[in-house]
C-alpha cells in the first residue's frame, strides 16, 4: 500500500511507467511486450513534428494523404496512419486504422500487414538505431503546479511528403523521451532511479508525493510482471 497525497498521484504513476518502460522495453526488451506493442498499441505509429522556434513540438499522426501518391490509398487516405516497416525498410500504411472501416473489406483488423499487398510487416517501435537525425522536442509537464516545458532529444526519420520533407517520430520514442529515460542522445536524462532532478524518476516523485522510491520501483516492476 502506498499513501499518496491528493493531487500528486499522477507523479507516482508516471514514475511507475518510467520503471516499466526502462526495464521491459529498453534494458530487457521483453519479446512479449515488443510484439504486443507492435500489434495492439499506437507505439509504432509515426507522429509529425512541427518547428517551434529552436525546438520542435508534436503535431499529428503521419497519414497516407501526406504522400503525393497517397500510398496507394484512394479510399479515406486522410484517416490511415503510417509506420516504418523494419522488414522492407520503408514507410507503409498497415491494416487497421479507422480509414479501413468504411468503403473496403478485409483490412479493418490488427493483422501486421501492409495494406497495399498484405505482405507481413514488422512495425518499428524506435528509430534509435536507424535515425536520420536527433531533434529537441518540447513536452508538457504533467505535474500540478509545473508550467515549464520539458526539453527532450528524440530520434527521428525524414520522410518526403507531398508538400516537402517532414520529420517524424514513433509514439514509443516520444513517450520514452517524455518519461525522462536517457538513451545516449545528449540530453543528459536519468540513467538510474535515484536522479531527483529529472521528471519522472522514482526519486523525483518521492520529493513530490512522499512515497519512498523503493515502493514505486517495486510496484512498477510488479505491474509489468503481472502483464
Short mmCIF file of C-alpha atoms in Angstrom, two decimals:
data_model
loop_
_atom_site.label_atom_id
_atom_site.label_comp_id
_atom_site.label_asym_id
_atom_site.label_seq_id
_atom_site.Cartn_x
_atom_site.Cartn_y
_atom_site.Cartn_z
CA UNK A 1 0.00 0.00 0.00
CA UNK A 2 1.33 3.44 -0.95
CA UNK A 3 -0.19 6.52 0.70
CA UNK A 4 -0.28 9.30 -1.91
CA UNK A 5 -1.29 12.88 -1.25
CA UNK A 6 -4.29 14.09 -3.21
CA UNK A 7 -3.29 15.91 -6.40
CA UNK A 8 0.14 14.26 -6.61
CA UNK A 9 -0.81 10.69 -7.50
CA UNK A 10 -0.03 11.36 -11.18
CA UNK A 11 3.66 11.71 -10.22
CA UNK A 12 3.64 8.23 -8.67
CA UNK A 13 2.01 6.63 -11.71
CA UNK A 14 4.42 8.40 -14.07
CA UNK A 15 7.34 7.06 -12.05
CA UNK A 16 5.93 3.54 -12.24
CA UNK A 17 5.69 4.00 -16.00
CA UNK A 18 9.32 5.12 -16.01
CA UNK A 19 10.30 1.82 -14.38
CA UNK A 20 8.20 -0.34 -16.71
CA UNK A 21 9.47 1.38 -19.85
CA UNK A 22 13.10 1.20 -18.78
CA UNK A 23 13.12 -2.41 -17.62
CA UNK A 24 10.68 -4.07 -20.03
CA UNK A 25 11.13 -2.09 -23.25
CA UNK A 26 14.69 -0.74 -23.19
CA UNK A 27 17.02 -2.69 -20.91
CA UNK A 28 15.39 -6.10 -21.32
CA UNK A 29 13.20 -5.61 -24.41
CA UNK A 30 10.78 -8.31 -23.37
CA UNK A 31 9.60 -10.15 -26.54
CA UNK A 32 6.01 -10.37 -25.34
CA UNK A 33 5.83 -6.64 -24.69
CA UNK A 34 7.53 -5.83 -28.01
CA UNK A 35 5.11 -7.93 -30.04
CA UNK A 36 2.08 -6.70 -28.11
CA UNK A 37 3.12 -3.06 -28.60
CA UNK A 38 3.56 -3.51 -32.35
CA UNK A 39 0.20 -5.18 -32.84
CA UNK A 40 -2.15 -3.64 -30.30
CA UNK A 41 -0.88 -0.16 -29.35
CA UNK A 42 -0.06 3.08 -31.10
CA UNK A 43 3.64 2.84 -30.13
CA UNK A 44 4.89 2.28 -33.73
CA UNK A 45 2.63 4.89 -35.33
CA UNK A 46 4.54 7.87 -36.69
CA UNK A 47 3.86 11.41 -35.45
CA UNK A 48 4.82 14.52 -37.41
CA UNK A 49 6.90 17.19 -35.68
CA UNK A 50 6.38 20.92 -36.19
CA UNK A 51 9.10 23.52 -35.85
CA UNK A 52 8.55 25.92 -32.96
CA UNK A 53 11.43 28.38 -32.62
CA UNK A 54 14.62 26.49 -31.84
CA UNK A 55 12.77 23.31 -30.95
CA UNK A 56 10.00 21.05 -32.22
CA UNK A 57 6.58 20.13 -30.89
CA UNK A 58 4.44 17.12 -31.68
CA UNK A 59 1.77 17.80 -34.28
CA UNK A 60 -0.35 14.86 -35.52
CA UNK A 61 -0.17 11.35 -36.92
CA UNK A 62 1.53 10.90 -40.27
CA UNK A 63 -1.17 9.86 -42.77
CA UNK A 64 -1.33 8.28 -46.20
CA UNK A 65 -2.76 11.55 -47.50
CA UNK A 66 0.56 13.26 -46.69
CA UNK A 67 2.23 11.43 -49.60
CA UNK A 68 1.94 12.52 -53.23
CA UNK A 69 0.69 9.07 -54.26
CA UNK A 70 -1.39 8.68 -51.07
CA UNK A 71 0.49 5.40 -50.60
CA UNK A 72 -1.98 3.78 -52.98
CA UNK A 73 -4.89 4.62 -50.69
CA UNK A 74 -7.69 6.24 -52.67
CA UNK A 75 -10.27 5.43 -50.01
CA UNK A 76 -10.06 7.65 -46.89
CA UNK A 77 -6.28 8.30 -47.09
CA UNK A 78 -6.56 11.10 -44.52
CA UNK A 79 -7.75 8.52 -41.98
CA UNK A 80 -4.95 5.99 -42.49
CA UNK A 81 -1.87 6.09 -40.29
CA UNK A 82 1.68 5.15 -41.25
CA UNK A 83 4.51 3.11 -39.69
CA UNK A 84 8.07 2.28 -40.71
CA UNK A 85 8.45 -1.39 -41.65
CA UNK A 86 11.69 -2.92 -40.34
CA UNK A 87 11.46 -5.74 -42.90
CA UNK A 88 11.11 -3.74 -46.12
CA UNK A 89 12.91 -0.66 -44.76
CA UNK A 90 10.08 1.53 -46.00
CA UNK A 91 7.15 3.59 -44.80
CA UNK A 92 3.94 1.60 -45.11
CA UNK A 93 0.25 2.01 -44.41
CA UNK A 94 -0.71 -1.02 -42.29
CA UNK A 95 -4.10 -2.62 -41.82
CA UNK A 96 -6.30 -1.47 -39.01
CA UNK A 97 -6.67 2.31 -38.90
CA UNK A 98 -10.13 3.84 -38.99
CA UNK A 99 -9.84 4.65 -42.71
CA UNK A 100 -10.34 0.96 -43.45
CA UNK A 101 -13.62 0.81 -41.54
CA UNK A 102 -15.73 2.04 -44.47
CA UNK A 103 -15.52 1.64 -48.23
CA UNK A 104 -13.42 -1.53 -48.43
CA UNK A 105 -13.35 -5.01 -46.93
CA UNK A 106 -10.79 -7.23 -45.26
CA UNK A 107 -8.35 -4.64 -43.92
CA UNK A 108 -10.02 -3.32 -40.77
CA UNK A 109 -8.12 -5.67 -38.49
CA UNK A 110 -4.96 -5.82 -36.42
CA UNK A 111 -3.02 -8.21 -38.63
CA UNK A 112 0.57 -6.93 -39.05
CA UNK A 113 0.35 -6.47 -42.81
CA UNK A 114 0.98 -3.82 -45.43
CA UNK A 115 -2.50 -2.83 -46.58
CA UNK A 116 -1.38 -2.49 -50.22
CA UNK A 117 -0.22 -6.08 -50.81
CA UNK A 118 -0.90 -7.81 -47.45
CA UNK A 119 2.78 -8.65 -47.01
CA UNK A 120 3.83 -9.28 -43.41
CA UNK A 121 5.47 -6.28 -41.74
CA UNK A 122 7.36 -5.59 -38.53
CA UNK A 123 6.34 -2.14 -37.40
CA UNK A 124 9.35 -0.30 -35.98
CA UNK A 125 8.97 0.81 -32.38
CA UNK A 126 12.04 3.02 -32.29
CA UNK A 127 14.21 4.87 -34.79
CA UNK A 128 17.10 4.94 -32.33
CA UNK A 129 19.44 2.81 -34.47
CA UNK A 130 18.22 3.87 -37.91
CA UNK A 131 17.55 7.54 -37.18
CA UNK A 132 18.22 10.28 -39.71
CA UNK A 133 18.60 12.96 -37.07
CA UNK A 134 18.12 13.83 -33.40
CA UNK A 135 16.00 16.90 -32.59
CA UNK A 136 14.87 18.64 -29.42
CA UNK A 137 11.14 18.30 -28.73
CA UNK A 138 9.17 20.27 -26.12
CA UNK A 139 6.79 18.29 -23.91
CA UNK A 140 4.23 19.46 -21.35
CA UNK A 141 4.97 18.82 -17.69
CA UNK A 142 2.25 16.54 -16.28
CA UNK A 143 2.59 17.63 -12.67
CA UNK A 144 0.34 20.04 -10.72
CA UNK A 145 1.97 23.46 -10.35
CA UNK A 146 4.63 22.87 -13.02
CA UNK A 147 4.33 25.20 -16.01
CA UNK A 148 7.76 24.66 -17.57
CA UNK A 149 8.20 22.65 -20.75
CA UNK A 150 10.42 19.61 -20.75
CA UNK A 151 13.07 19.60 -23.49
CA UNK A 152 13.93 16.14 -24.73
CA UNK A 153 16.08 14.83 -27.59
CA UNK A 154 14.21 12.43 -29.86
CA UNK A 155 15.45 10.19 -32.73
CA UNK A 156 13.56 10.97 -35.93
CA UNK A 157 13.24 9.82 -39.51
CA UNK A 158 12.90 12.10 -42.50
CA UNK A 159 10.08 11.46 -44.94
CA UNK A 160 9.34 13.13 -48.26
CA UNK A 161 5.73 14.21 -48.32
CA UNK A 162 3.58 15.84 -50.97
CA UNK A 163 4.42 19.28 -49.57
CA UNK A 164 8.08 18.68 -48.77
CA UNK A 165 10.27 16.95 -46.22
CA UNK A 166 8.86 16.14 -42.79
CA UNK A 167 10.37 14.87 -39.57
CA UNK A 168 8.53 12.03 -37.86
CA UNK A 169 8.95 10.09 -34.62
CA UNK A 170 7.26 6.99 -33.28
CA UNK A 171 4.86 7.30 -30.37
CA UNK A 172 7.21 4.99 -28.47
CA UNK A 173 10.25 7.24 -28.92
CA UNK A 174 8.20 10.26 -27.88
CA UNK A 175 6.90 8.51 -24.78
CA UNK A 176 10.32 7.28 -23.66
CA UNK A 177 11.65 10.82 -24.06
CA UNK A 178 8.75 12.28 -22.11
CA UNK A 179 9.39 9.85 -19.25
CA UNK A 180 12.95 11.14 -18.94
CA UNK A 181 14.88 7.94 -19.73
CA UNK A 182 18.39 8.56 -21.04
CA UNK A 183 19.27 6.78 -24.29
CA UNK A 184 22.53 8.49 -25.09
CA UNK A 185 21.05 11.27 -27.22
CA UNK A 186 22.88 14.09 -25.48
CA UNK A 187 20.15 15.49 -23.25
CA UNK A 188 21.55 14.02 -20.02
CA UNK A 189 18.39 12.38 -18.76
CA UNK A 190 18.04 9.79 -16.00
CA UNK A 191 20.43 6.84 -16.11
CA UNK A 192 19.19 5.44 -12.80
CA UNK A 193 16.22 5.71 -10.44
CA UNK A 194 17.95 7.98 -7.93
CA UNK A 195 18.11 11.16 -10.01
CA UNK A 196 15.87 13.61 -8.17
CA UNK A 197 16.06 16.35 -10.79
CA UNK A 198 14.65 14.50 -13.80
CA UNK A 199 10.88 14.05 -14.02
CA UNK A 200 9.57 11.25 -13.75
CA UNK A 201 12.07 9.11 -11.89
CA UNK A 202 11.17 7.26 -8.68
CA UNK A 203 13.47 9.63 -6.74
CA UNK A 204 11.84 12.70 -8.30
CA UNK A 205 8.34 11.51 -7.40
CA UNK A 206 9.49 10.86 -3.83
CA UNK A 207 10.02 14.61 -3.46
CA UNK A 208 6.55 15.29 -4.87
CA UNK A 209 4.49 12.58 -3.15
CA UNK A 210 6.47 11.47 -0.12
CA UNK A 211 6.25 7.85 -1.30
CA UNK A 212 9.56 6.05 -0.97
CA UNK A 213 11.24 5.39 -4.29
CA UNK A 214 11.74 1.70 -3.49
CA UNK A 215 7.96 1.23 -3.25
CA UNK A 216 7.50 2.81 -6.67
CA UNK A 217 10.25 0.70 -8.25
CA UNK A 218 8.77 -2.49 -6.82
CA UNK A 219 5.22 -1.60 -7.86
CA UNK A 220 6.27 -0.63 -11.39
CA UNK A 221 8.01 -3.97 -11.79
CA UNK A 222 5.04 -5.86 -10.37
CA UNK A 223 2.63 -4.14 -12.76
CA UNK A 224 4.82 -5.11 -15.71
CA UNK A 225 5.46 -8.66 -14.42
CA UNK A 226 1.73 -9.15 -13.99
CA UNK A 227 1.12 -8.01 -17.58
#
